[in-house]
mmCIF file of C-alpha atoms and ligand atoms in Angstrom:
data_model
loop_
_atom_site.group_PDB
_atom_site.id
_atom_site.type_symbol
_atom_site.label_atom_id
_atom_site.label_comp_id
_atom_site.label_asym_id
_atom_site.label_seq_id
_atom_site.Cartn_x
_atom_site.Cartn_y
_atom_site.Cartn_z
ATOM 1 C CA MET A 1 -19.249 25.635 -24.697
ATOM 2 C CA LYS A 2 -16.321 23.372 -25.945
ATOM 3 C CA LYS A 3 -17.420 19.772 -26.311
ATOM 4 C CA ILE A 4 -14.251 17.171 -25.106
ATOM 5 C CA LEU A 5 -14.350 14.015 -26.282
ATOM 6 C CA VAL A 6 -13.172 11.742 -23.520
ATOM 7 C CA THR A 7 -12.572 7.919 -24.929
ATOM 8 C CA GLY A 8 -13.357 5.268 -22.474
ATOM 9 C CA ALA A 9 -15.814 7.365 -20.412
ATOM 10 C CA ASN A 10 -16.416 4.091 -18.054
ATOM 11 C CA GLY A 11 -13.255 3.758 -16.921
ATOM 12 C CA TYR A 12 -12.307 4.567 -12.781
ATOM 13 C CA ILE A 13 -9.828 7.734 -14.174
ATOM 14 C CA ALA A 14 -11.972 8.746 -17.115
ATOM 15 C CA LYS A 15 -15.214 9.497 -14.504
ATOM 16 C CA HIS A 16 -13.122 12.142 -12.824
ATOM 17 C CA VAL A 17 -12.030 13.799 -15.724
ATOM 18 C CA ILE A 18 -15.443 14.128 -16.822
ATOM 19 C CA ALA A 19 -16.764 15.646 -13.899
ATOM 20 C CA ASP A 20 -14.032 17.823 -13.766
ATOM 21 C CA LEU A 21 -14.482 18.786 -17.224
ATOM 22 C CA TYR A 22 -18.003 19.692 -16.147
ATOM 23 C CA LYS A 23 -16.904 21.850 -13.438
ATOM 24 C CA ARG A 24 -15.045 23.893 -15.898
ATOM 25 C CA GLN A 25 -17.810 24.404 -17.965
ATOM 26 C CA TYR A 26 -17.182 21.923 -21.063
ATOM 27 C CA SER A 27 -19.584 19.927 -21.974
ATOM 28 C CA VAL A 28 -18.648 15.944 -22.502
ATOM 29 C CA ARG A 29 -19.036 13.220 -25.288
ATOM 30 C CA GLY A 30 -17.743 9.859 -24.357
ATOM 31 C CA THR A 31 -16.708 6.676 -25.608
ATOM 32 C CA VAL A 32 -17.950 3.707 -24.196
ATOM 33 C CA ARG A 33 -18.274 0.016 -25.624
ATOM 34 C CA ASP A 34 -21.260 -1.187 -24.511
ATOM 35 C CA LEU A 35 -23.848 2.007 -24.547
ATOM 36 C CA SER A 36 -25.606 -0.039 -21.900
ATOM 37 C CA TYR A 37 -23.591 1.366 -19.341
ATOM 38 C CA SER A 38 -24.185 5.065 -20.228
ATOM 39 C CA GLU A 39 -26.729 5.669 -17.477
ATOM 40 C CA VAL A 40 -24.930 4.287 -14.911
ATOM 41 C CA ILE A 41 -21.831 6.510 -16.112
ATOM 42 C CA LYS A 42 -24.233 9.686 -16.099
ATOM 43 C CA GLN A 43 -25.773 8.922 -12.885
ATOM 44 C CA ASP A 44 -22.123 8.154 -10.828
ATOM 45 C CA ILE A 45 -20.945 11.947 -12.582
ATOM 46 C CA GLU A 46 -24.188 13.618 -11.467
ATOM 47 C CA LYS A 47 -23.981 12.562 -8.081
ATOM 48 C CA HIS A 48 -20.584 13.351 -7.276
ATOM 49 C CA LEU A 49 -21.203 16.632 -9.116
ATOM 50 C CA ASN A 50 -25.051 17.101 -7.566
ATOM 51 C CA SER A 51 -26.310 18.434 -10.768
ATOM 52 C CA SER A 52 -27.407 17.229 -14.024
ATOM 53 C CA ILE A 53 -25.031 17.186 -17.017
ATOM 54 C CA ASP A 54 -25.940 16.735 -21.025
ATOM 55 C CA ILE A 55 -23.286 14.223 -21.752
ATOM 56 C CA GLU A 56 -23.603 12.392 -24.832
ATOM 57 C CA PHE A 57 -22.397 8.856 -25.346
ATOM 58 C CA VAL A 58 -20.937 7.002 -28.999
ATOM 59 C CA LYS A 59 -20.124 3.274 -28.700
ATOM 60 C CA ALA A 60 -16.674 2.936 -30.098
ATOM 61 C CA SER A 61 -13.806 0.126 -29.634
ATOM 62 C CA LEU A 62 -10.396 0.303 -29.850
ATOM 63 C CA ASP A 63 -10.086 -2.584 -31.794
ATOM 64 C CA LYS A 64 -12.462 -1.214 -34.578
ATOM 65 C CA ASP A 65 -12.582 1.541 -36.861
ATOM 66 C CA ASP A 66 -16.679 1.527 -36.524
ATOM 67 C CA GLY A 67 -17.754 5.041 -34.442
ATOM 68 C CA TRP A 68 -14.522 6.744 -33.943
ATOM 69 C CA ASN A 69 -15.323 9.020 -36.147
ATOM 70 C CA GLU A 70 -18.841 9.892 -35.314
ATOM 71 C CA ALA A 71 -17.886 10.297 -31.841
ATOM 72 C CA VAL A 72 -14.726 12.990 -32.837
ATOM 73 C CA LYS A 73 -17.117 14.947 -34.690
ATOM 74 C CA GLY A 74 -17.704 18.023 -33.825
ATOM 75 C CA CYS A 75 -15.561 18.233 -30.376
ATOM 76 C CA ASP A 76 -12.964 20.751 -29.732
ATOM 77 C CA ALA A 77 -10.610 18.267 -28.251
ATOM 78 C CA ILE A 78 -9.830 14.772 -27.129
ATOM 79 C CA LEU A 79 -8.843 13.488 -23.914
ATOM 80 C CA HIS A 80 -8.024 9.609 -24.716
ATOM 81 C CA THR A 81 -7.952 7.772 -21.655
ATOM 82 C CA ALA A 82 -9.023 3.910 -22.833
ATOM 83 C CA SER A 83 -6.313 1.416 -22.848
ATOM 84 C CA PRO A 84 -6.939 -2.331 -21.819
ATOM 85 C CA PHE A 85 -6.009 -2.860 -18.167
ATOM 86 C CA PRO A 86 -6.517 -5.531 -16.649
ATOM 87 C CA ILE A 87 -6.276 -7.400 -13.528
ATOM 88 C CA ASN A 88 -5.268 -10.564 -14.543
ATOM 89 C CA TYR A 89 -2.329 -11.835 -16.103
ATOM 90 C CA ILE A 90 -2.368 -12.006 -20.075
ATOM 91 C CA LYS A 91 -0.889 -14.919 -21.959
ATOM 92 C CA ASP A 92 -0.922 -13.470 -25.450
ATOM 93 C CA GLU A 93 0.602 -9.504 -25.763
ATOM 94 C CA ASN A 94 -0.436 -8.743 -28.356
ATOM 95 C CA GLU A 95 -4.276 -8.470 -26.608
ATOM 96 C CA LEU A 96 -3.157 -5.324 -24.891
ATOM 97 C CA ILE A 97 -0.781 -3.876 -27.538
ATOM 98 C CA LEU A 98 -2.908 -3.891 -30.576
ATOM 99 C CA PRO A 99 -5.820 -2.397 -29.084
ATOM 100 C CA ALA A 100 -3.497 0.012 -26.873
ATOM 101 C CA LYS A 101 -1.782 0.837 -30.066
ATOM 102 C CA GLU A 102 -4.351 0.624 -32.825
ATOM 103 C CA GLY A 103 -6.788 2.509 -31.005
ATOM 104 C CA THR A 104 -4.705 4.928 -30.116
ATOM 105 C CA LEU A 105 -3.987 5.597 -33.953
ATOM 106 C CA ARG A 106 -7.742 5.373 -34.776
ATOM 107 C CA VAL A 107 -8.442 8.030 -32.383
ATOM 108 C CA LEU A 108 -5.998 9.910 -34.091
ATOM 109 C CA ASN A 109 -6.437 9.641 -37.333
ATOM 110 C CA ALA A 110 -10.226 10.202 -36.503
ATOM 111 C CA ALA A 111 -8.858 13.770 -34.737
ATOM 112 C CA LYS A 112 -6.889 14.680 -38.412
ATOM 113 C CA LEU A 113 -10.112 13.802 -40.410
ATOM 114 C CA ASN A 114 -12.196 16.206 -38.192
ATOM 115 C CA SER A 115 -9.416 19.035 -38.266
ATOM 116 C CA ILE A 116 -9.447 18.707 -34.052
ATOM 117 C CA ASN A 117 -5.785 20.157 -33.144
ATOM 118 C CA ARG A 118 -5.924 19.024 -29.474
ATOM 119 C CA VAL A 119 -5.384 15.995 -27.854
ATOM 120 C CA ILE A 120 -4.212 14.492 -24.302
ATOM 121 C CA ILE A 121 -3.575 10.573 -24.235
ATOM 122 C CA THR A 122 -3.628 8.392 -20.451
ATOM 123 C CA SER A 123 -0.176 7.408 -21.019
ATOM 124 C CA SER A 124 1.462 6.118 -18.014
ATOM 125 C CA ASN A 125 5.093 5.658 -15.777
ATOM 126 C CA ALA A 126 5.053 2.401 -17.317
ATOM 127 C CA ALA A 127 6.455 3.683 -20.835
ATOM 128 C CA VAL A 128 8.863 5.618 -18.522
ATOM 129 C CA TYR A 129 10.692 3.508 -16.330
ATOM 130 C CA ALA A 130 10.604 -0.170 -16.808
ATOM 131 C CA GLY A 131 13.903 -2.205 -18.123
ATOM 132 C CA ASN A 132 16.183 0.961 -16.633
ATOM 133 C CA LYS A 133 17.462 -0.657 -13.396
ATOM 134 C CA HIS A 134 20.600 1.213 -14.192
ATOM 135 C CA ILE A 135 18.370 4.563 -13.782
ATOM 136 C CA ASN A 136 17.251 5.780 -10.164
ATOM 137 C CA GLU A 137 15.443 8.885 -10.569
ATOM 138 C CA PHE A 138 12.946 8.924 -13.639
ATOM 139 C CA ASP A 139 11.923 12.022 -15.514
ATOM 140 C CA GLU A 140 10.079 12.244 -19.071
ATOM 141 C CA THR A 141 13.128 12.071 -20.970
ATOM 142 C CA ILE A 142 13.234 8.574 -20.228
ATOM 143 C CA TRP A 143 11.685 6.037 -21.849
ATOM 144 C CA THR A 144 10.805 2.009 -20.983
ATOM 145 C CA ASN A 145 13.412 -0.505 -22.957
ATOM 146 C CA ILE A 146 10.437 -2.987 -23.771
ATOM 147 C CA ASP A 147 13.395 -5.325 -24.978
ATOM 148 C CA ALA A 148 14.823 -5.615 -21.446
ATOM 149 C CA LYS A 149 13.887 -9.186 -19.709
ATOM 150 C CA GLY A 150 10.466 -9.337 -18.120
ATOM 151 C CA VAL A 151 8.928 -6.306 -19.338
ATOM 152 C CA ARG A 152 4.921 -7.161 -18.530
ATOM 153 C CA ALA A 153 2.751 -6.880 -21.584
ATOM 154 C CA TYR A 154 0.926 -3.775 -19.994
ATOM 155 C CA THR A 155 4.072 -2.141 -19.728
ATOM 156 C CA LYS A 156 4.666 -3.039 -23.482
ATOM 157 C CA SER A 157 1.243 -2.094 -24.780
ATOM 158 C CA LYS A 158 1.642 1.536 -22.886
ATOM 159 C CA THR A 159 5.168 2.096 -24.158
ATOM 160 C CA ILE A 160 3.918 1.282 -27.703
ATOM 161 C CA ALA A 161 0.998 2.963 -27.998
ATOM 162 C CA GLU A 162 2.446 6.294 -26.462
ATOM 163 C CA LYS A 163 5.860 6.228 -29.150
ATOM 164 C CA ALA A 164 3.257 5.723 -31.781
ATOM 165 C CA ALA A 165 1.443 8.886 -30.858
ATOM 166 C CA TRP A 166 4.227 10.776 -30.704
ATOM 167 C CA ASP A 167 5.727 9.437 -34.203
ATOM 168 C CA PHE A 168 1.917 10.264 -35.593
ATOM 169 C CA ILE A 169 2.814 13.787 -34.214
ATOM 170 C CA SER A 170 5.722 14.392 -35.510
ATOM 171 C CA LYS A 171 4.249 13.901 -39.159
ATOM 172 C CA ASN A 172 0.942 15.632 -38.317
ATOM 173 C CA SER A 173 2.168 18.804 -36.402
ATOM 174 C CA SER A 174 -1.243 20.562 -36.881
ATOM 175 C CA ILE A 175 -2.143 18.531 -34.146
ATOM 176 C CA THR A 176 -0.602 19.344 -30.280
ATOM 177 C CA LEU A 177 -0.495 16.451 -28.138
ATOM 178 C CA THR A 178 0.399 16.098 -24.222
ATOM 179 C CA THR A 179 0.233 12.704 -22.127
ATOM 180 C CA ILE A 180 -0.238 12.472 -18.605
ATOM 181 C CA ASN A 181 1.636 9.665 -17.230
ATOM 182 C CA PRO A 182 0.923 8.368 -14.244
ATOM 183 C CA VAL A 183 2.026 6.060 -11.604
ATOM 184 C CA LEU A 184 0.211 3.877 -9.654
ATOM 185 C CA VAL A 185 -3.730 5.165 -9.185
ATOM 186 C CA TRP A 186 -5.654 5.229 -5.844
ATOM 187 C CA GLY A 187 -8.358 7.372 -4.248
ATOM 188 C CA PRO A 188 -12.379 7.122 -4.383
ATOM 189 C CA GLY A 189 -13.500 6.593 -7.846
ATOM 190 C CA LEU A 190 -17.398 7.691 -8.992
ATOM 191 C CA GLY A 191 -19.784 4.786 -8.872
ATOM 192 C CA ASP A 192 -18.428 1.119 -8.417
ATOM 193 C CA HIS A 193 -14.527 0.177 -10.003
ATOM 194 C CA LEU A 194 -14.356 -2.746 -7.742
ATOM 195 C CA SER A 195 -12.172 -4.336 -10.526
ATOM 196 C CA SER A 196 -10.241 -1.929 -11.418
ATOM 197 C CA ALA A 197 -6.786 -3.166 -11.682
ATOM 198 C CA SER A 198 -5.198 -0.596 -9.711
ATOM 199 C CA LEU A 199 -7.098 -0.783 -6.466
ATOM 200 C CA GLY A 200 -6.816 -4.684 -6.857
ATOM 201 C CA ILE A 201 -3.755 -4.265 -4.902
ATOM 202 C CA PHE A 202 -5.291 -2.006 -2.021
ATOM 203 C CA LYS A 203 -8.419 -4.540 -2.324
ATOM 204 C CA ILE A 204 -6.082 -7.609 -1.328
ATOM 205 C CA LEU A 205 -3.903 -5.180 1.118
ATOM 206 C CA MET A 206 -7.363 -4.695 2.704
ATOM 207 C CA LYS A 207 -9.275 -8.077 2.607
ATOM 208 C CA LYS A 208 -5.345 -9.664 4.360
ATOM 209 C CA GLU A 209 -5.050 -11.790 1.202
ATOM 210 C CA MET A 210 -1.405 -11.240 1.078
ATOM 211 C CA PRO A 211 0.690 -12.770 4.591
ATOM 212 C CA MET A 212 4.379 -10.845 3.219
ATOM 213 C CA VAL A 213 4.661 -8.251 1.110
ATOM 214 C CA PRO A 214 7.912 -8.169 -1.463
ATOM 215 C CA LYS A 215 10.670 -5.777 -1.271
ATOM 216 C CA ILE A 216 9.599 -3.534 -4.589
ATOM 217 C CA LYS A 217 8.862 0.449 -4.286
ATOM 218 C CA MET A 218 5.283 1.738 -5.762
ATOM 219 C CA PRO A 219 5.235 5.552 -6.950
ATOM 220 C CA ILE A 220 1.551 6.404 -5.997
ATOM 221 C CA VAL A 221 -1.213 8.918 -6.906
ATOM 222 C CA ASP A 222 -4.274 9.971 -6.401
ATOM 223 C CA VAL A 223 -7.025 9.464 -8.832
ATOM 224 C CA ARG A 224 -8.288 13.581 -7.986
ATOM 225 C CA ASP A 225 -4.598 14.831 -9.141
ATOM 226 C CA VAL A 226 -4.504 12.911 -12.507
ATOM 227 C CA SER A 227 -7.421 13.981 -13.551
ATOM 228 C CA LYS A 228 -6.711 17.314 -12.808
ATOM 229 C CA ALA A 229 -3.805 17.502 -14.825
ATOM 230 C CA HIS A 230 -5.345 16.178 -17.798
ATOM 231 C CA VAL A 231 -7.834 18.715 -17.281
ATOM 232 C CA ASP A 232 -4.782 21.079 -16.567
ATOM 233 C CA ALA A 233 -3.614 20.690 -19.519
ATOM 234 C CA LEU A 234 -6.093 20.908 -22.030
ATOM 235 C CA GLU A 235 -5.792 24.556 -22.581
ATOM 236 C CA ASN A 236 -2.337 25.314 -21.367
ATOM 237 C CA LYS A 237 -0.220 26.229 -24.479
ATOM 238 C CA ASP A 238 2.924 25.551 -21.700
ATOM 239 C CA SER A 239 1.828 21.523 -21.948
ATOM 240 C CA TYR A 240 1.807 21.360 -25.632
ATOM 241 C CA ASN A 241 3.953 18.813 -26.724
ATOM 242 C CA LYS A 242 5.553 17.243 -23.591
ATOM 243 C CA ARG A 243 4.977 14.323 -21.450
ATOM 244 C CA PHE A 244 4.099 14.706 -17.809
ATOM 245 C CA LEU A 245 4.694 12.212 -14.990
ATOM 246 C CA VAL A 246 2.319 12.477 -12.239
ATOM 247 C CA CYS A 247 3.317 11.178 -8.777
ATOM 248 C CA GLU A 248 2.791 12.060 -5.309
ATOM 249 C CA ASN A 249 5.640 9.948 -4.043
ATOM 250 C CA THR A 250 7.518 6.241 -4.554
ATOM 251 C CA TYR A 251 7.145 4.403 -1.201
ATOM 252 C CA TRP A 252 8.314 0.931 -0.230
ATOM 253 C CA PHE A 253 5.501 -1.627 0.084
ATOM 254 C CA LYS A 254 6.452 -2.084 3.773
ATOM 255 C CA ASP A 255 6.216 1.748 4.444
ATOM 256 C CA VAL A 256 2.848 1.800 2.426
ATOM 257 C CA CYS A 257 1.393 -1.198 4.985
ATOM 258 C CA THR A 258 2.533 1.039 8.230
ATOM 259 C CA LYS A 259 0.589 3.801 6.679
ATOM 260 C CA LEU A 260 -1.922 1.692 5.941
ATOM 261 C CA LYS A 261 -2.299 0.330 9.447
ATOM 262 C CA SER A 262 -2.542 3.879 10.587
ATOM 263 C CA VAL A 263 -6.091 3.975 8.684
ATOM 264 C CA GLY A 264 -7.489 1.116 10.371
ATOM 265 C CA ILE A 265 -6.028 -2.104 7.956
ATOM 266 C CA ASN A 266 -4.202 -4.620 8.876
ATOM 267 C CA ALA A 267 -1.608 -4.871 6.546
ATOM 268 C CA PRO A 268 0.927 -6.955 6.378
ATOM 269 C CA SER A 269 4.449 -6.196 8.051
ATOM 270 C CA ILE A 270 6.568 -8.777 7.110
ATOM 271 C CA VAL A 271 8.869 -8.461 4.386
ATOM 272 C CA ALA A 272 9.305 -11.271 2.034
ATOM 273 C CA PRO A 273 12.701 -12.588 1.188
ATOM 274 C CA SER A 274 13.576 -11.380 -2.484
ATOM 275 C CA LEU A 275 14.811 -14.892 -3.083
ATOM 276 C CA LEU A 276 11.429 -16.418 -2.166
ATOM 277 C CA ILE A 277 9.939 -14.408 -4.353
ATOM 278 C CA LYS A 278 11.833 -15.505 -7.117
ATOM 279 C CA PHE A 279 11.332 -19.018 -6.202
ATOM 280 C CA LEU A 280 7.751 -18.640 -6.007
ATOM 281 C CA SER A 281 7.763 -16.591 -9.612
ATOM 282 C CA LEU A 282 8.542 -20.023 -11.330
ATOM 283 C CA PHE A 283 5.251 -21.212 -10.650
ATOM 284 C CA ASP A 284 2.958 -18.349 -10.285
ATOM 285 C CA LYS A 285 2.993 -15.846 -13.643
ATOM 286 C CA LYS A 286 1.826 -13.080 -11.864
ATOM 287 C CA LEU A 287 4.553 -12.587 -8.963
ATOM 288 C CA LYS A 288 7.032 -13.131 -12.313
ATOM 289 C CA GLU A 289 6.039 -9.364 -13.240
ATOM 290 C CA ILE A 290 7.499 -8.354 -10.100
ATOM 291 C CA THR A 291 10.621 -10.117 -9.952
ATOM 292 C CA PRO A 292 12.468 -7.389 -12.429
ATOM 293 C CA PHE A 293 11.272 -4.491 -9.485
ATOM 294 C CA LEU A 294 12.453 -6.707 -6.348
ATOM 295 C CA ASN A 295 14.847 -4.634 -4.326
ATOM 296 C CA TYR A 296 15.139 -1.889 -6.731
ATOM 297 C CA ASP A 297 15.398 1.400 -5.282
ATOM 298 C CA PHE A 298 14.191 4.559 -7.633
ATOM 299 C CA ASN A 299 12.403 7.820 -7.953
ATOM 300 C CA ILE A 300 9.738 9.511 -9.973
ATOM 301 C CA ASN A 301 10.608 13.143 -10.860
ATOM 302 C CA SER A 302 7.047 15.361 -11.182
ATOM 303 C CA LYS A 303 9.194 18.515 -11.730
ATOM 304 C CA GLN A 304 7.801 19.224 -14.919
ATOM 305 C CA ALA A 305 3.985 19.083 -14.007
ATOM 306 C CA LYS A 306 4.537 21.176 -10.592
ATOM 307 C CA THR A 307 6.263 23.594 -12.692
ATOM 308 C CA VAL A 308 3.996 23.822 -15.670
ATOM 309 C CA LEU A 309 0.721 22.507 -14.796
ATOM 310 C CA GLY A 310 0.679 23.351 -11.217
ATOM 311 C CA PHE A 311 0.300 19.918 -10.095
ATOM 312 C CA LYS A 312 -0.119 20.055 -6.050
ATOM 313 C CA PRO A 313 -0.627 16.077 -4.918
ATOM 314 C CA ILE A 314 -2.980 15.623 -2.311
ATOM 315 C CA GLU A 315 -1.295 13.672 0.524
ATOM 316 C CA PHE A 316 -0.776 10.153 0.473
ATOM 317 C CA GLU A 317 -2.744 9.630 3.867
ATOM 318 C CA LYS A 318 -5.469 11.703 2.576
ATOM 319 C CA THR A 319 -5.377 9.385 -0.323
ATOM 320 C CA LEU A 320 -5.005 5.957 1.837
ATOM 321 C CA GLU A 321 -8.221 7.134 3.826
ATOM 322 C CA ASP A 322 -10.293 8.357 1.333
ATOM 323 C CA THR A 323 -9.447 5.100 -0.775
ATOM 324 C CA TYR A 324 -10.409 2.948 2.165
ATOM 325 C CA LYS A 325 -13.549 4.649 2.833
ATOM 326 C CA TYR A 326 -14.515 4.403 -0.613
ATOM 327 C CA LEU A 327 -13.857 0.729 -1.015
ATOM 328 C CA ASN A 328 -14.890 0.031 2.474
ATOM 329 C CA ASP A 329 -18.272 1.163 1.407
ATOM 330 C CA LEU A 330 -18.539 -0.478 -1.701
ATOM 331 C CA LEU A 331 -17.455 -3.733 -0.346
ATOM 332 C CA LYS A 332 -20.078 -3.260 2.851
ATOM 333 C CA ASN A 333 -22.828 -2.853 0.329
ATOM 334 C CA LYS A 334 -21.794 -6.115 -2.496
HETATM 335 P P1 NAP B 1 -9.745 1.340 -16.374
HETATM 336 O O1 NAP B 1 -10.814 1.625 -14.758
HETATM 337 O O2 NAP B 1 -10.084 -0.362 -16.460
HETATM 338 O O3 NAP B 1 -10.620 2.323 -17.372
HETATM 339 C C1 NAP B 1 -9.632 1.355 -19.015
HETATM 340 C C2 NAP B 1 -11.124 2.121 -19.930
HETATM 341 O O4 NAP B 1 -10.598 1.542 -21.175
HETATM 342 C C3 NAP B 1 -12.570 1.303 -19.882
HETATM 343 O O5 NAP B 1 -13.321 2.409 -19.827
HETATM 344 C C4 NAP B 1 -12.392 0.391 -21.097
HETATM 345 O O6 NAP B 1 -13.648 -0.083 -21.392
HETATM 346 C C5 NAP B 1 -11.366 1.217 -21.840
HETATM 347 N N1 NAP B 1 -10.771 -0.059 -22.717
HETATM 348 C C6 NAP B 1 -10.201 -1.356 -22.468
HETATM 349 N N2 NAP B 1 -10.205 -1.978 -23.806
HETATM 350 C C7 NAP B 1 -10.970 -1.512 -24.762
HETATM 351 C C8 NAP B 1 -11.111 -1.279 -25.708
HETATM 352 N N3 NAP B 1 -10.287 -2.452 -26.530
HETATM 353 N N4 NAP B 1 -11.755 -0.863 -26.920
HETATM 354 C C9 NAP B 1 -12.401 0.287 -26.120
HETATM 355 N N5 NAP B 1 -12.148 0.622 -24.818
HETATM 356 C C10 NAP B 1 -11.153 0.259 -24.167
HETATM 357 O O7 NAP B 1 -8.620 1.999 -16.053
HETATM 358 P P2 NAP B 1 -8.131 3.296 -15.444
HETATM 359 O O8 NAP B 1 -7.479 3.054 -14.056
HETATM 360 O O9 NAP B 1 -9.118 4.634 -15.405
HETATM 361 O O10 NAP B 1 -7.095 3.591 -16.703
HETATM 362 C C11 NAP B 1 -7.309 4.738 -17.471
HETATM 363 C C12 NAP B 1 -6.273 4.953 -18.062
HETATM 364 O O11 NAP B 1 -5.126 5.503 -17.626
HETATM 365 C C13 NAP B 1 -5.937 4.047 -18.872
HETATM 366 O O12 NAP B 1 -5.144 4.121 -20.506
HETATM 367 C C14 NAP B 1 -4.195 3.384 -18.297
HETATM 368 O O13 NAP B 1 -3.617 2.713 -18.917
HETATM 369 C C15 NAP B 1 -3.361 4.672 -17.732
HETATM 370 N N6 NAP B 1 -3.388 4.467 -16.343
HETATM 371 C C16 NAP B 1 -3.826 4.003 -15.404
HETATM 372 C C17 NAP B 1 -3.168 4.124 -13.827
HETATM 373 C C18 NAP B 1 -3.469 3.211 -12.695
HETATM 374 O O14 NAP B 1 -3.044 3.053 -11.923
HETATM 375 N N7 NAP B 1 -4.885 3.188 -12.871
HETATM 376 C C19 NAP B 1 -1.689 4.161 -13.898
HETATM 377 C C20 NAP B 1 -0.938 4.924 -15.022
HETATM 378 C C21 NAP B 1 -2.030 4.705 -16.272
HETATM 379 P P3 NAP B 1 -14.574 -0.874 -20.698
HETATM 380 O O15 NAP B 1 -15.761 -0.104 -19.039
HETATM 381 O O16 NAP B 1 -15.971 -1.102 -21.653
HETATM 382 O O17 NAP B 1 -14.033 -2.305 -20.248
#
């Protein structure tokens, strides 16, 4: 049985990836920053699979060398999902950029030292579409322009980390790399992911914490599809050394709200004037991060994922329904 290392095993996406690996008869070692999470992670995945799993855990942090060699040793491939993804505004961008980039290089160096030649990295559309307002349709040939005005710290961290990975691979061709570049991920988590950054917006809409919506577009994909794309890429030679944007579709925020109403969420229907948002962003750093996207009409092209990985996205309405049910159940039990 092949053993796969999944970094950041505690994550919203990672737990689905681990469950999918077990469904396909792989065995898994996960990295965590805190070993006390191990039992809950195991239980969440076992509950979902309705069977027991033999997962191992190793403690490793992206900020430190300790643990990475032990984590990687004896594995056949690595799925590197760990990266800081905070819900709150971060003042010092290096808090995100350094662990994202150096952590990725730690993982790749450990792979090289242990002769592991297959690595899949969870990158993001954040490494593709930001700072390129002259472009309206994005594919994998495009890179975020981190020097453009208003590019947020998280976006920089994902772009710099992914670029560092491809640069590493260009000098170490024994390793084949694939990056999965999801857009905003929704869908049911395994266990408690109430503090997930990507589910944060959904929660705000559910709790009616937003009176109006900004005129921005949201590219969305289901967590189950993101996970499947990682595992589908693992042994698919046609995916080697490629990036894959995975996106169900791109929706204006107000259209998302209209669809949310159909699943029972009383989401806002008024679009905030963009000038008002720009004014308020002078006092609110979180709003400032969305101003570059105001009024910006763009699409994400997932043709490569459809052709090579057989990506067939779950319908948006199903993602909304399942996310609502998942979050509602968690919130009821809080
Ligand atoms: P998540 O639930 O916050 O998971 C992130 C994982 O990274 C957690 O396991 C976290 O560990 C780990 N991590 C963060 N900083 C770390 C550090 N310094 N050292 C070691 N581990 C660290 O987020 P997610 O949504 O599953 O995201 C997983 C990956 O997908 C990330 O690379 C993210 O950038 C990417 N992505 C996510 C989305 C989305 O909308 N969800 C979209 C595009 C790309 P702890 O549990 O210890 O905090």
